[in-house]
C-alpha cells in the first residue's frame, strides 16, 4: 500500500477549503486469485487495520477533531473472499475526456480508461473504470485507476452515495477487484471535501456486503 502524501484523498482530488490533507492510495495490484484463503483474509484484515490507523492519525484522518478524538474504528463487513473477483479489463481506446460532477461545484476531468467485466455469485456484471487526467501526471499515480460503484446496500448498510475502490493499471487484461477494500468518499466524514459522484452507470444490482459500512456518529 503506497503512502504518497499529496493534496488529499482519491475521493477528492481537490479539497474545497484548500487544505493540505494526505491522499491515501490502496495498492490493489493484480495478484493470483488462487492465493490461499486464509492469506487473503489476513490481507483484508491488514487493510482494515491500516485504514483505521489513517483515521486515527490527525495527519491523515478526514475526521473532524470532534469525531476523531473518540474514534474507535470504522465499521466493516466481515472479510468475505467471495467478493474478491478476477475481472477482464476491456480498455477504451481514444476515449473522450469528460467532466465528472462532484459533491461541490467542482468538476473532475476524467476519462473512461476501460470497462471491467466479472462474474459475482454466478451473475455477470460490468463497471466503468476511470483515470483522472490531472492525477496521472503526478509522480506515483501514473498507473492509478478509480472505480466508484453503487449497489443495493446503499442507504442501508452503506453510504447512500456509493463507495470507491482504488485500482492499478495491470500489465495485461486481467485485474483483481476486491470489494473488501471498498471505502467511503471522504465527504461522508467531512464536508470540506469535494468528492466525485458515482455515475449511475456503475450500479450493481446486488448487495456488496464487503468493505466499509456507513459512518454513524454517536
PDB file of C-alpha atoms in Angstrom:
ATOM      1  CA  UNK A   1       0.000   0.000   0.000  1.00  0.00           C
ATOM      2  CA  UNK A   2       1.566   3.248  -1.108  1.00  0.00           C
ATOM      3  CA  UNK A   3       1.745   6.196   1.250  1.00  0.00           C
ATOM      4  CA  UNK A   4       2.144   9.121  -1.149  1.00  0.00           C
ATOM      5  CA  UNK A   5       1.263  12.361   0.676  1.00  0.00           C
ATOM      6  CA  UNK A   6      -0.489  14.608  -1.811  1.00  0.00           C
ATOM      7  CA  UNK A   7      -3.356  17.112  -1.944  1.00  0.00           C
ATOM      8  CA  UNK A   8      -5.973  14.931  -0.246  1.00  0.00           C
ATOM      9  CA  UNK A   9      -7.673  11.606  -0.867  1.00  0.00           C
ATOM     10  CA  UNK A  10      -8.583   9.992  -4.183  1.00  0.00           C
ATOM     11  CA  UNK A  11     -12.193  10.809  -3.467  1.00  0.00           C
ATOM     12  CA  UNK A  12     -11.474  14.483  -3.626  1.00  0.00           C
ATOM     13  CA  UNK A  13      -8.590  15.268  -5.991  1.00  0.00           C
ATOM     14  CA  UNK A  14      -9.112  18.857  -4.745  1.00  0.00           C
ATOM     15  CA  UNK A  15     -10.047  19.911  -1.229  1.00  0.00           C
ATOM     16  CA  UNK A  16     -12.671  22.620  -1.257  1.00  0.00           C
ATOM     17  CA  UNK A  17     -11.050  24.571   1.564  1.00  0.00           C
ATOM     18  CA  UNK A  18      -7.554  24.432   0.113  1.00  0.00           C
ATOM     19  CA  UNK A  19      -6.447  22.146   2.922  1.00  0.00           C
ATOM     20  CA  UNK A  20      -3.215  20.141   2.872  1.00  0.00           C
ATOM     21  CA  UNK A  21      -4.607  16.718   3.662  1.00  0.00           C
ATOM     22  CA  UNK A  22      -2.999  13.381   2.965  1.00  0.00           C
ATOM     23  CA  UNK A  23      -4.015  11.305  -0.002  1.00  0.00           C
ATOM     24  CA  UNK A  24      -4.324   7.608   0.635  1.00  0.00           C
ATOM     25  CA  UNK A  25      -3.665   5.080  -2.053  1.00  0.00           C
ATOM     26  CA  UNK A  26      -4.688   1.447  -1.729  1.00  0.00           C
ATOM     27  CA  UNK A  27      -2.436  -0.710  -3.834  1.00  0.00           C
ATOM     28  CA  UNK A  28      -4.742  -3.242  -5.487  1.00  0.00           C
ATOM     29  CA  UNK A  29      -2.117  -4.601  -7.828  1.00  0.00           C
ATOM     30  CA  UNK A  30      -3.236  -7.757  -9.612  1.00  0.00           C
ATOM     31  CA  UNK A  31      -2.155 -10.994  -7.958  1.00  0.00           C
ATOM     32  CA  UNK A  32      -3.020 -14.658  -8.190  1.00  0.00           C
ATOM     33  CA  UNK A  33      -6.703 -15.064  -7.383  1.00  0.00           C
ATOM     34  CA  UNK A  34      -5.963 -18.610  -6.171  1.00  0.00           C
ATOM     35  CA  UNK A  35      -3.941 -17.398  -3.209  1.00  0.00           C
ATOM     36  CA  UNK A  36      -4.659 -19.343  -0.012  1.00  0.00           C
ATOM     37  CA  UNK A  37      -7.961 -18.196   1.513  1.00  0.00           C
ATOM     38  CA  UNK A  38      -6.511 -17.592   4.983  1.00  0.00           C
ATOM     39  CA  UNK A  39      -3.823 -15.400   3.452  1.00  0.00           C
ATOM     40  CA  UNK A  40      -6.473 -13.377   1.626  1.00  0.00           C
ATOM     41  CA  UNK A  41      -8.437 -12.905   4.847  1.00  0.00           C
ATOM     42  CA  UNK A  42      -5.279 -11.703   6.574  1.00  0.00           C
ATOM     43  CA  UNK A  43      -4.707  -9.198   3.766  1.00  0.00           C
ATOM     44  CA  UNK A  44      -8.242  -7.861   4.239  1.00  0.00           C
ATOM     45  CA  UNK A  45      -7.739  -7.543   7.996  1.00  0.00           C
ATOM     46  CA  UNK A  46      -4.453  -5.730   7.418  1.00  0.00           C
ATOM     47  CA  UNK A  47      -6.225  -3.336   5.052  1.00  0.00           C
ATOM     48  CA  UNK A  48      -8.842  -2.633   7.727  1.00  0.00           C
ATOM     49  CA  UNK A  49      -6.178  -2.075  10.361  1.00  0.00           C
ATOM     50  CA  UNK A  50      -4.242   0.284   8.092  1.00  0.00           C
ATOM     51  CA  UNK A  51      -7.375   2.279   7.275  1.00  0.00           C
ATOM     52  CA  UNK A  52      -8.204   2.624  10.958  1.00  0.00           C
ATOM     53  CA  UNK A  53      -4.671   3.851  11.617  1.00  0.00           C
ATOM     54  CA  UNK A  54      -5.076   6.517   8.955  1.00  0.00           C
ATOM     55  CA  UNK A  55      -8.339   7.664  10.526  1.00  0.00           C
ATOM     56  CA  UNK A  56      -6.753   7.831  13.982  1.00  0.00           C
ATOM     57  CA  UNK A  57      -3.763   9.853  12.799  1.00  0.00           C
ATOM     58  CA  UNK A  58      -4.523  13.623  12.770  1.00  0.00           C
ATOM     59  CA  UNK A  59      -2.084  13.997   9.849  1.00  0.00           C
ATOM     60  CA  UNK A  60      -4.039  11.630   7.586  1.00  0.00           C
ATOM     61  CA  UNK A  61      -7.544  11.488   9.046  1.00  0.00           C
ATOM     62  CA  UNK A  62     -10.519  13.062   7.249  1.00  0.00           C
ATOM     63  CA  UNK A  63     -12.397  13.147  10.533  1.00  0.00           C
ATOM     64  CA  UNK A  64     -13.006  16.486  12.241  1.00  0.00           C
ATOM     65  CA  UNK A  65     -11.435  16.624  15.688  1.00  0.00           C
ATOM     66  CA  UNK A  66     -14.828  16.235  17.363  1.00  0.00           C
ATOM     67  CA  UNK A  67     -15.190  12.770  15.802  1.00  0.00           C
ATOM     68  CA  UNK A  68     -11.563  11.706  15.763  1.00  0.00           C
ATOM     69  CA  UNK A  69     -10.979  12.150  19.494  1.00  0.00           C
ATOM     70  CA  UNK A  70     -13.496   9.382  20.244  1.00  0.00           C
ATOM     71  CA  UNK A  71     -12.736   7.282  17.164  1.00  0.00           C
ATOM     72  CA  UNK A  72     -12.552   3.566  17.921  1.00  0.00           C
ATOM     73  CA  UNK A  73     -12.530   2.172  14.387  1.00  0.00           C
ATOM     74  CA  UNK A  74     -14.565   2.082  11.220  1.00  0.00           C
ATOM     75  CA  UNK A  75     -17.457  -0.341  10.833  1.00  0.00           C
ATOM     76  CA  UNK A  76     -16.529  -3.055   8.325  1.00  0.00           C
ATOM     77  CA  UNK A  77     -18.339  -6.030   6.910  1.00  0.00           C
ATOM     78  CA  UNK A  78     -16.688  -9.312   7.847  1.00  0.00           C
ATOM     79  CA  UNK A  79     -13.971 -10.333   5.365  1.00  0.00           C
ATOM     80  CA  UNK A  80     -15.543 -12.331   2.555  1.00  0.00           C
ATOM     81  CA  UNK A  81     -13.252 -13.637  -0.172  1.00  0.00           C
ATOM     82  CA  UNK A  82     -16.220 -14.367  -2.442  1.00  0.00           C
ATOM     83  CA  UNK A  83     -16.219 -10.614  -3.087  1.00  0.00           C
ATOM     84  CA  UNK A  84     -12.694 -10.799  -4.490  1.00  0.00           C
ATOM     85  CA  UNK A  85     -13.020 -11.452  -8.195  1.00  0.00           C
ATOM     86  CA  UNK A  86     -10.819 -11.686 -11.246  1.00  0.00           C
ATOM     87  CA  UNK A  87     -12.098  -9.306 -13.906  1.00  0.00           C
ATOM     88  CA  UNK A  88     -11.309  -8.757 -17.552  1.00  0.00           C
ATOM     89  CA  UNK A  89     -10.309  -5.192 -18.368  1.00  0.00           C
ATOM     90  CA  UNK A  90     -11.577  -4.018 -21.750  1.00  0.00           C
ATOM     91  CA  UNK A  91      -9.610  -0.861 -22.474  1.00  0.00           C
ATOM     92  CA  UNK A  92     -11.391   2.005 -24.201  1.00  0.00           C
ATOM     93  CA  UNK A  93      -9.033   3.361 -26.811  1.00  0.00           C
ATOM     94  CA  UNK A  94      -9.217   7.074 -27.670  1.00  0.00           C
ATOM     95  CA  UNK A  95     -11.906   7.745 -25.058  1.00  0.00           C
ATOM     96  CA  UNK A  96     -13.000  11.372 -24.908  1.00  0.00           C
ATOM     97  CA  UNK A  97     -12.393  13.111 -21.540  1.00  0.00           C
ATOM     98  CA  UNK A  98     -15.456  14.305 -19.646  1.00  0.00           C
ATOM     99  CA  UNK A  99     -16.194  16.368 -16.569  1.00  0.00           C
ATOM    100  CA  UNK A 100     -17.429  14.233 -13.684  1.00  0.00           C
ATOM    101  CA  UNK A 101     -19.734  16.044 -11.219  1.00  0.00           C
ATOM    102  CA  UNK A 102     -18.712  16.178  -7.579  1.00  0.00           C
ATOM    103  CA  UNK A 103     -20.427  16.942  -4.287  1.00  0.00           C
ATOM    104  CA  UNK A 104     -19.455  20.594  -4.797  1.00  0.00           C
ATOM    105  CA  UNK A 105     -19.439  22.875  -7.837  1.00  0.00           C
ATOM    106  CA  UNK A 106     -16.067  21.494  -8.863  1.00  0.00           C
ATOM    107  CA  UNK A 107     -15.862  19.192 -11.882  1.00  0.00           C
ATOM    108  CA  UNK A 108     -13.273  16.446 -12.124  1.00  0.00           C
ATOM    109  CA  UNK A 109     -11.755  15.797 -15.566  1.00  0.00           C
ATOM    110  CA  UNK A 110     -11.835  12.062 -16.156  1.00  0.00           C
ATOM    111  CA  UNK A 111     -11.536   9.585 -18.984  1.00  0.00           C
ATOM    112  CA  UNK A 112     -13.106   6.120 -19.153  1.00  0.00           C
ATOM    113  CA  UNK A 113      -9.934   4.056 -19.090  1.00  0.00           C
ATOM    114  CA  UNK A 114     -11.837   0.833 -19.607  1.00  0.00           C
ATOM    115  CA  UNK A 115     -14.672  -1.458 -18.618  1.00  0.00           C
ATOM    116  CA  UNK A 116     -14.178  -4.349 -16.220  1.00  0.00           C
ATOM    117  CA  UNK A 117     -16.235  -7.480 -16.771  1.00  0.00           C
ATOM    118  CA  UNK A 118     -16.590 -10.046 -13.993  1.00  0.00           C
ATOM    119  CA  UNK A 119     -18.855 -12.690 -12.515  1.00  0.00           C
ATOM    120  CA  UNK A 120     -20.082 -12.415  -8.935  1.00  0.00           C
ATOM    121  CA  UNK A 121     -22.193 -15.166  -7.379  1.00  0.00           C
ATOM    122  CA  UNK A 122     -22.866 -16.572 -10.824  1.00  0.00           C
ATOM    123  CA  UNK A 123     -24.076 -13.294 -12.365  1.00  0.00           C
ATOM    124  CA  UNK A 124     -22.137 -11.244 -14.916  1.00  0.00           C
ATOM    125  CA  UNK A 125     -21.527  -7.534 -14.275  1.00  0.00           C
ATOM    126  CA  UNK A 126     -19.562  -4.696 -15.831  1.00  0.00           C
ATOM    127  CA  UNK A 127     -18.322  -1.374 -14.439  1.00  0.00           C
ATOM    128  CA  UNK A 128     -16.556   1.617 -15.928  1.00  0.00           C
ATOM    129  CA  UNK A 129     -13.091   2.414 -14.590  1.00  0.00           C
ATOM    130  CA  UNK A 130     -11.815   5.985 -14.696  1.00  0.00           C
ATOM    131  CA  UNK A 131      -8.491   7.770 -14.868  1.00  0.00           C
ATOM    132  CA  UNK A 132      -8.109  11.350 -13.686  1.00  0.00           C
ATOM    133  CA  UNK A 133      -6.170  13.326 -16.284  1.00  0.00           C
ATOM    134  CA  UNK A 134      -4.529  15.659 -13.779  1.00  0.00           C
ATOM    135  CA  UNK A 135      -3.665  12.941 -11.308  1.00  0.00           C
ATOM    136  CA  UNK A 136      -1.973  10.688 -13.875  1.00  0.00           C
ATOM    137  CA  UNK A 137       0.647  13.397 -14.387  1.00  0.00           C
ATOM    138  CA  UNK A 138       1.554  13.218 -10.700  1.00  0.00           C
ATOM    139  CA  UNK A 139       4.510  11.094  -9.652  1.00  0.00           C
ATOM    140  CA  UNK A 140       3.356   7.876  -8.039  1.00  0.00           C
ATOM    141  CA  UNK A 141      -0.108   7.987  -9.590  1.00  0.00           C
ATOM    142  CA  UNK A 142       0.678   7.323 -13.246  1.00  0.00           C
ATOM    143  CA  UNK A 143      -0.985   3.892 -13.048  1.00  0.00           C
ATOM    144  CA  UNK A 144      -3.832   4.854 -10.729  1.00  0.00           C
ATOM    145  CA  UNK A 145      -7.409   3.888 -11.673  1.00  0.00           C
ATOM    146  CA  UNK A 146     -10.608   4.919  -9.923  1.00  0.00           C
ATOM    147  CA  UNK A 147     -13.574   2.547  -9.596  1.00  0.00           C
ATOM    148  CA  UNK A 148     -16.665   4.065  -7.932  1.00  0.00           C
ATOM    149  CA  UNK A 149     -19.777   1.906  -7.630  1.00  0.00           C
ATOM    150  CA  UNK A 150     -23.314   1.742  -6.298  1.00  0.00           C
ATOM    151  CA  UNK A 151     -25.123  -1.347  -5.019  1.00  0.00           C
ATOM    152  CA  UNK A 152     -28.213  -2.472  -3.121  1.00  0.00           C
ATOM    153  CA  UNK A 153     -26.672  -1.883   0.311  1.00  0.00           C
ATOM    154  CA  UNK A 154     -26.547   1.895  -0.284  1.00  0.00           C
ATOM    155  CA  UNK A 155     -28.725   3.881   2.087  1.00  0.00           C
ATOM    156  CA  UNK A 156     -28.995   0.907   4.450  1.00  0.00           C
ATOM    157  CA  UNK A 157     -25.775  -0.816   5.462  1.00  0.00           C
ATOM    158  CA  UNK A 158     -23.580   1.525   3.418  1.00  0.00           C
ATOM    159  CA  UNK A 159     -23.360   5.172   2.387  1.00  0.00           C
ATOM    160  CA  UNK A 160     -26.245   6.182   0.106  1.00  0.00           C
ATOM    161  CA  UNK A 161     -23.922   7.774  -2.440  1.00  0.00           C
ATOM    162  CA  UNK A 162     -21.886   4.645  -3.102  1.00  0.00           C
ATOM    163  CA  UNK A 163     -18.304   3.676  -2.412  1.00  0.00           C
ATOM    164  CA  UNK A 164     -14.895   3.760  -4.074  1.00  0.00           C
ATOM    165  CA  UNK A 165     -12.159   1.296  -4.992  1.00  0.00           C
ATOM    166  CA  UNK A 166      -8.545   2.085  -5.886  1.00  0.00           C
ATOM    167  CA  UNK A 167      -7.004   0.023  -8.671  1.00  0.00           C
ATOM    168  CA  UNK A 168      -3.764  -0.027 -10.632  1.00  0.00           C
ATOM    169  CA  UNK A 169      -3.310  -0.451 -14.369  1.00  0.00           C
ATOM    170  CA  UNK A 170      -2.377  -4.106 -14.927  1.00  0.00           C
ATOM    171  CA  UNK A 171       0.229  -5.331 -17.376  1.00  0.00           C
ATOM    172  CA  UNK A 172      -2.325  -7.456 -19.196  1.00  0.00           C
ATOM    173  CA  UNK A 173      -6.107  -7.530 -19.416  1.00  0.00           C
ATOM    174  CA  UNK A 174      -6.804  -9.286 -16.105  1.00  0.00           C
ATOM    175  CA  UNK A 175      -7.311  -7.320 -12.923  1.00  0.00           C
ATOM    176  CA  UNK A 176      -8.319  -8.280  -9.382  1.00  0.00           C
ATOM    177  CA  UNK A 177     -11.258  -6.398  -7.879  1.00  0.00           C
ATOM    178  CA  UNK A 178     -11.547  -6.864  -4.128  1.00  0.00           C
ATOM    179  CA  UNK A 179     -14.731  -5.296  -2.793  1.00  0.00           C
ATOM    180  CA  UNK A 180     -13.426  -5.903   0.730  1.00  0.00           C
ATOM    181  CA  UNK A 181     -11.319  -2.791   0.043  1.00  0.00           C
ATOM    182  CA  UNK A 182     -14.332  -0.599  -0.777  1.00  0.00           C
ATOM    183  CA  UNK A 183     -14.259   2.642   1.210  1.00  0.00           C
ATOM    184  CA  UNK A 184     -16.404   5.732   1.658  1.00  0.00           C
ATOM    185  CA  UNK A 185     -15.776   9.082  -0.028  1.00  0.00           C
ATOM    186  CA  UNK A 186     -14.125  11.464   2.416  1.00  0.00           C
ATOM    187  CA  UNK A 187     -17.066  13.869   2.188  1.00  0.00           C
ATOM    188  CA  UNK A 188     -19.005  11.272   4.206  1.00  0.00           C
ATOM    189  CA  UNK A 189     -16.833  12.251   7.171  1.00  0.00           C
ATOM    190  CA  UNK A 190     -16.127  15.895   6.478  1.00  0.00           C
ATOM    191  CA  UNK A 191     -17.996  18.321   4.213  1.00  0.00           C
ATOM    192  CA  UNK A 192     -14.820  20.231   3.390  1.00  0.00           C
ATOM    193  CA  UNK A 193     -14.013  17.549   0.815  1.00  0.00           C
ATOM    194  CA  UNK A 194     -15.183  17.544  -2.781  1.00  0.00           C
ATOM    195  CA  UNK A 195     -15.913  14.000  -3.928  1.00  0.00           C
ATOM    196  CA  UNK A 196     -16.786  12.639  -7.380  1.00  0.00           C
ATOM    197  CA  UNK A 197     -20.401  11.476  -7.621  1.00  0.00           C
ATOM    198  CA  UNK A 198     -20.682   7.819  -8.594  1.00  0.00           C
ATOM    199  CA  UNK A 199     -22.138   7.539 -12.128  1.00  0.00           C
ATOM    200  CA  UNK A 200     -25.447   5.660 -12.296  1.00  0.00           C
ATOM    201  CA  UNK A 201     -23.854   3.525 -14.995  1.00  0.00           C
ATOM    202  CA  UNK A 202     -21.825   1.878 -12.234  1.00  0.00           C
ATOM    203  CA  UNK A 203     -24.779   0.419 -10.327  1.00  0.00           C
ATOM    204  CA  UNK A 204     -24.569  -3.246  -9.315  1.00  0.00           C
ATOM    205  CA  UNK A 205     -27.997  -4.772  -8.835  1.00  0.00           C
ATOM    206  CA  UNK A 206     -26.862  -6.871  -5.892  1.00  0.00           C
ATOM    207  CA  UNK A 207     -25.702  -6.423  -2.312  1.00  0.00           C
ATOM    208  CA  UNK A 208     -21.973  -5.920  -1.913  1.00  0.00           C
ATOM    209  CA  UNK A 209     -21.654  -6.874   1.743  1.00  0.00           C
ATOM    210  CA  UNK A 210     -17.934  -6.199   1.875  1.00  0.00           C
ATOM    211  CA  UNK A 211     -15.744  -3.240   2.728  1.00  0.00           C
ATOM    212  CA  UNK A 212     -16.579  -0.190   4.842  1.00  0.00           C
ATOM    213  CA  UNK A 213     -20.113   0.314   6.137  1.00  0.00           C
ATOM    214  CA  UNK A 214     -21.968   3.562   6.802  1.00  0.00           C
ATOM    215  CA  UNK A 215     -20.394   6.066   9.157  1.00  0.00           C
ATOM    216  CA  UNK A 216     -22.546   6.755  12.199  1.00  0.00           C
ATOM    217  CA  UNK A 217     -21.749   9.440  14.715  1.00  0.00           C
ATOM    218  CA  UNK A 218     -22.507   8.952  18.377  1.00  0.00           C
TER     219      UNK A 218
END
